[in-house]
Structure formats: structure tokens, C-alpha cells
Amino acid sequence: MFNRIIFSKRIKQLRKCYKFTIIDFSTCFKIVSKTSVGAWEKATAIPSADVLADLSTFFGISMDWFAGFSNIPYTNESIENAENFVLKKLIEIDRDTTYKSFYPNEYLNAETRKELYSLPVRANIVVLSHCGYIPFKEDELNYKPKAISKFENAVKYKANLIINHLYPTVQVTSNHKNILYIGDLDQLLKREITTPIYDIESGDLK
């Protein structure tokens, strides 16, 4: 039976792990409103089966973990499903294939990806793609000059935002968060960082 109390705690844990506000979460996830996210966290509502599957695909996390049937968040199947969805999305919105210059071949190749990147890191890459790279490419379709300028400066700008990791009381705007996510994504893809930046398994709730 679906455990709404465990789900409410885990969805909140996941949101905070990625430093999402409720508005950030609903904006990135797109499928649900901030009211729905708030109701989930208060355990006054639960997602439909379809939305739960979408959450699994967005975060690379197994539906069993969300539902309270398992204490293991990542499985090979949940990660591979999430990666396939992201890669399909990249191909759809990035027809000039510039993503291939940002995502290294060792990540784009399924076999080397399994060898070189852990499941938690691969989950981070999926989420950061949704919240960082993909929104910039979507902006580029509509506002190409502005989006290109923003994207070219994204990784460089990340260095200026590192202070927000050191001093979490500093307020970060939503636009700055998107740029920060791209910087984090770049470091994970290049394996400059080999452990998850956003680690739900380090929390108290398992």
C-alpha cells in the first residue's frame, strides 16, 4: 500500500536536497502546481500513478522508493529510463546537436557511462539537465541572441556563485540557480567531481 507519510517526507527531502523552493520545483517539473507540491509535503494528497511515474523519470528515482516500498532510491532501471528521456529531449530541442560539445562522449555512450559514473551522479546529471541545460536550449529557440549569451557565460558565472555554497544565507535568484545548475552539471559531466553534489542518501531519512 502506498505510504503517503513516507512519500511526503521523501518528496520534501528530495526538493530540499536540490535546493528547490516549492515554486522552483513546480516550475522545473512543469506537470504540477505549487499547490499540489505543498499538499504532497503535508500528506494531504498523493500523486496519480502517471505523475508518480513522471517524478521517477525526472529524478531517476524508483517509484518503490517514493511509495515507501524500498529504501533504495536508485536502480539501474530507474536511472536508465530517466537518462533515455533526457537524451531524447536533448535531441528534440537541440537539432544542431550542440549538446554533444557539452556532454562528453564518455557520458553519451551508454557503456562508458555505466563504468565511469555512479548511479547517484547519473541522477544528478539527469535533474541538472532538466533544470539547467534544457531550459537554456528552450530559451534559445525563442530568444537566440540572449540565450546564447547566457549559456556561454553560465559555467564561468558559476565560479562567482560558489559563495552561495559557502554562505547559504545569501539569497540566490531563480535565474542564478539555473546558471548554478549548469556549472554543477559541467563539473559532473567532466568528472571534476565524482560524487553526487545533491545527495539524498546523505540525509537522515532513508
Short mmCIF file of C-alpha atoms in Angstrom, two decimals:
data_model
loop_
_atom_site.label_atom_id
_atom_site.label_comp_id
_atom_site.label_asym_id
_atom_site.label_seq_id
_atom_site.Cartn_x
_atom_site.Cartn_y
_atom_site.Cartn_z
CA MET A 1 0.00 0.00 0.00
CA PHE A 2 1.25 3.47 -0.92
CA ASN A 3 2.57 5.17 2.22
CA ARG A 4 1.62 8.83 1.96
CA ILE A 5 3.55 9.79 5.10
CA ILE A 6 6.80 8.37 3.78
CA PHE A 7 6.10 9.90 0.38
CA SER A 8 5.51 13.33 1.93
CA LYS A 9 8.81 13.16 3.81
CA ARG A 10 10.75 11.88 0.83
CA ILE A 11 9.42 14.37 -1.70
CA LYS A 12 10.28 17.20 0.71
CA GLN A 13 13.72 15.68 1.35
CA LEU A 14 14.30 15.47 -2.40
CA ARG A 15 13.14 19.04 -3.00
CA LYS A 16 15.41 20.43 -0.30
CA CYS A 17 18.32 18.29 -1.44
CA TYR A 18 18.23 20.03 -4.82
CA LYS A 19 17.68 23.40 -3.12
CA PHE A 20 14.31 23.87 -4.80
CA THR A 21 11.68 26.14 -3.35
CA ILE A 22 8.17 24.82 -3.91
CA ILE A 23 7.87 27.28 -6.80
CA ASP A 24 11.20 26.11 -8.26
CA PHE A 25 10.02 22.53 -8.05
CA SER A 26 6.73 23.16 -9.84
CA THR A 27 8.49 25.33 -12.47
CA CYS A 28 11.15 22.70 -13.29
CA PHE A 29 8.81 19.74 -13.10
CA LYS A 30 6.12 21.64 -15.07
CA ILE A 31 3.47 18.94 -14.63
CA VAL A 32 2.14 20.03 -11.24
CA SER A 33 1.31 23.28 -9.46
CA LYS A 34 2.94 24.62 -6.31
CA THR A 35 -0.36 23.84 -4.53
CA SER A 36 0.00 20.17 -5.42
CA VAL A 37 3.60 20.05 -4.20
CA GLY A 38 2.58 21.69 -0.93
CA ALA A 39 -0.24 19.19 -0.47
CA TRP A 40 2.13 16.27 -1.09
CA GLU A 41 4.52 17.54 1.56
CA LYS A 42 1.68 17.95 4.05
CA ALA A 43 0.47 14.41 3.24
CA THR A 44 -2.99 15.74 2.36
CA ALA A 45 -2.73 14.47 -1.22
CA ILE A 46 -0.77 11.94 -3.23
CA PRO A 47 0.20 11.97 -6.92
CA SER A 48 -1.59 9.89 -9.52
CA ALA A 49 0.20 6.84 -10.87
CA ASP A 50 1.08 8.76 -14.03
CA VAL A 51 2.56 11.69 -12.09
CA LEU A 52 4.50 9.30 -9.85
CA ALA A 53 5.99 7.73 -12.97
CA ASP A 54 6.89 11.21 -14.24
CA LEU A 55 8.57 12.01 -10.91
CA SER A 56 10.59 8.82 -11.24
CA THR A 57 11.69 9.80 -14.74
CA PHE A 58 12.51 13.39 -13.73
CA PHE A 59 14.66 12.43 -10.73
CA GLY A 60 15.90 8.99 -11.78
CA ILE A 61 14.43 7.56 -8.58
CA SER A 62 12.48 4.33 -8.31
CA MET A 63 8.74 4.54 -7.75
CA ASP A 64 9.13 1.97 -4.97
CA TRP A 65 11.31 4.42 -3.01
CA PHE A 66 8.76 7.19 -3.43
CA ALA A 67 5.94 4.89 -2.34
CA GLY A 68 7.79 3.57 0.73
CA PHE A 69 8.22 0.02 -0.58
CA SER A 70 12.02 0.30 -0.75
CA ASN A 71 14.85 2.16 0.97
CA ILE A 72 16.97 2.13 -2.19
CA PRO A 73 16.35 5.29 -4.23
CA TYR A 74 18.27 4.45 -7.40
CA THR A 75 18.07 1.35 -9.54
CA ASN A 76 19.65 0.66 -12.91
CA GLU A 77 16.18 0.69 -14.45
CA SER A 78 15.10 3.99 -12.88
CA ILE A 79 18.32 5.72 -13.93
CA GLU A 80 18.33 4.32 -17.47
CA ASN A 81 14.69 5.31 -18.02
CA ALA A 82 15.46 8.84 -16.81
CA GLU A 83 18.58 9.10 -18.99
CA ASN A 84 16.75 7.87 -22.08
CA PHE A 85 14.08 10.51 -21.54
CA VAL A 86 16.66 13.31 -21.12
CA LEU A 87 18.68 12.25 -24.17
CA LYS A 88 15.51 12.11 -26.26
CA LYS A 89 14.60 15.59 -25.04
CA LEU A 90 18.06 16.89 -25.93
CA ILE A 91 17.74 15.57 -29.48
CA GLU A 92 14.28 17.15 -29.84
CA ILE A 93 15.24 20.65 -28.70
CA ASP A 94 18.88 20.74 -29.83
CA ARG A 95 18.66 19.87 -33.50
CA ASP A 96 22.03 21.43 -34.27
CA THR A 97 23.45 18.88 -31.76
CA THR A 98 25.50 21.45 -29.86
CA TYR A 99 24.75 19.37 -26.75
CA LYS A 100 27.45 16.97 -28.00
CA SER A 101 30.07 19.61 -27.27
CA PHE A 102 28.78 19.99 -23.71
CA TYR A 103 28.01 16.34 -22.86
CA PRO A 104 31.25 14.31 -23.28
CA ASN A 105 31.29 11.15 -25.36
CA GLU A 106 32.07 9.09 -22.28
CA TYR A 107 28.68 10.14 -20.90
CA LEU A 108 26.74 9.88 -24.16
CA ASN A 109 27.99 6.32 -24.65
CA ALA A 110 25.81 4.04 -22.53
CA GLU A 111 28.55 1.54 -21.73
CA THR A 112 31.20 4.03 -20.59
CA ARG A 113 28.53 5.96 -18.71
CA LYS A 114 27.84 2.88 -16.58
CA GLU A 115 31.53 2.36 -15.95
CA LEU A 116 32.54 5.93 -15.10
CA TYR A 117 29.53 7.49 -13.39
CA SER A 118 27.81 6.20 -10.25
CA LEU A 119 24.02 5.92 -10.10
CA PRO A 120 23.67 8.95 -7.75
CA VAL A 121 25.88 11.08 -10.00
CA ARG A 122 23.90 9.99 -13.05
CA ALA A 123 20.71 11.01 -11.23
CA ASN A 124 22.23 14.43 -10.52
CA ILE A 125 23.11 14.81 -14.20
CA VAL A 126 19.53 13.99 -15.21
CA VAL A 127 17.99 16.55 -12.84
CA LEU A 128 20.56 19.24 -13.65
CA SER A 129 19.90 18.68 -17.35
CA HIS A 130 16.19 19.30 -16.74
CA CYS A 131 16.83 22.42 -14.67
CA GLY A 132 19.92 23.79 -16.37
CA TYR A 133 20.86 22.83 -19.92
CA ILE A 134 17.41 22.07 -21.33
CA PRO A 135 15.78 25.37 -20.20
CA PHE A 136 18.64 27.30 -21.82
CA LYS A 137 18.19 25.44 -25.10
CA GLU A 138 14.44 26.04 -24.94
CA ASP A 139 15.12 29.75 -24.40
CA GLU A 140 17.47 29.70 -27.37
CA LEU A 141 14.66 28.55 -29.64
CA ASN A 142 12.73 31.71 -28.80
CA TYR A 143 15.39 34.26 -27.87
CA LYS A 144 18.54 33.04 -29.54
CA PRO A 145 20.91 36.03 -29.03
CA LYS A 146 20.04 36.40 -25.35
CA ALA A 147 20.08 32.66 -24.63
CA ILE A 148 23.44 32.10 -26.32
CA SER A 149 24.98 34.91 -24.32
CA LYS A 150 23.56 33.48 -21.10
CA PHE A 151 24.70 29.96 -21.88
CA GLU A 152 28.23 30.91 -22.92
CA ASN A 153 28.68 32.64 -19.58
CA ALA A 154 26.94 30.01 -17.47
CA VAL A 155 29.91 27.91 -16.44
CA LYS A 156 32.11 30.97 -15.88
CA TYR A 157 29.37 32.58 -13.81
CA LYS A 158 29.22 29.51 -11.60
CA ALA A 159 32.55 30.46 -10.10
CA ASN A 160 31.05 33.73 -8.93
CA LEU A 161 28.18 31.88 -7.29
CA ILE A 162 30.29 29.39 -5.35
CA ILE A 163 29.97 31.73 -2.39
CA ASN A 164 26.39 30.56 -2.10
CA HIS A 165 27.64 27.07 -1.25
CA LEU A 166 29.89 28.54 1.42
CA TYR A 167 27.39 31.09 2.71
CA PRO A 168 23.92 29.57 2.29
CA THR A 169 22.20 32.59 3.89
CA VAL A 170 22.95 34.60 0.74
CA GLN A 171 19.79 34.80 -1.36
CA VAL A 172 20.03 33.27 -4.84
CA THR A 173 17.55 34.23 -7.54
CA SER A 174 15.84 31.62 -9.73
CA ASN A 175 17.88 32.72 -12.76
CA HIS A 176 21.10 32.39 -10.78
CA LYS A 177 20.04 28.92 -9.66
CA ASN A 178 19.66 27.82 -13.28
CA ILE A 179 23.17 29.03 -14.02
CA LEU A 180 24.50 27.36 -10.90
CA TYR A 181 22.91 24.08 -12.01
CA ILE A 182 24.68 24.31 -15.38
CA GLY A 183 28.00 24.84 -13.62
CA ASP A 184 27.40 21.83 -11.39
CA LEU A 185 26.33 19.79 -14.42
CA ASP A 186 29.55 20.70 -16.22
CA GLN A 187 31.70 19.54 -13.29
CA LEU A 188 29.86 16.23 -13.00
CA LEU A 189 29.98 15.53 -16.73
CA LYS A 190 33.72 16.23 -16.85
CA ARG A 191 34.17 14.14 -13.69
CA GLU A 192 35.85 17.04 -11.93
CA ILE A 193 33.51 15.94 -9.14
CA THR A 194 32.88 12.20 -8.89
CA THR A 195 30.40 12.11 -6.01
CA PRO A 196 26.86 13.49 -6.12
CA ILE A 197 26.59 17.21 -5.41
CA TYR A 198 22.95 16.76 -4.44
CA ASP A 199 22.95 13.62 -2.30
CA ILE A 200 19.63 12.40 -0.95
CA GLU A 201 21.32 9.34 0.56
CA SER A 202 23.26 11.51 2.99
CA GLY A 203 20.04 12.65 4.68
CA ASP A 204 18.58 11.30 7.90
CA LEU A 205 15.62 9.65 6.17
CA LYS A 206 16.41 6.56 4.11
#
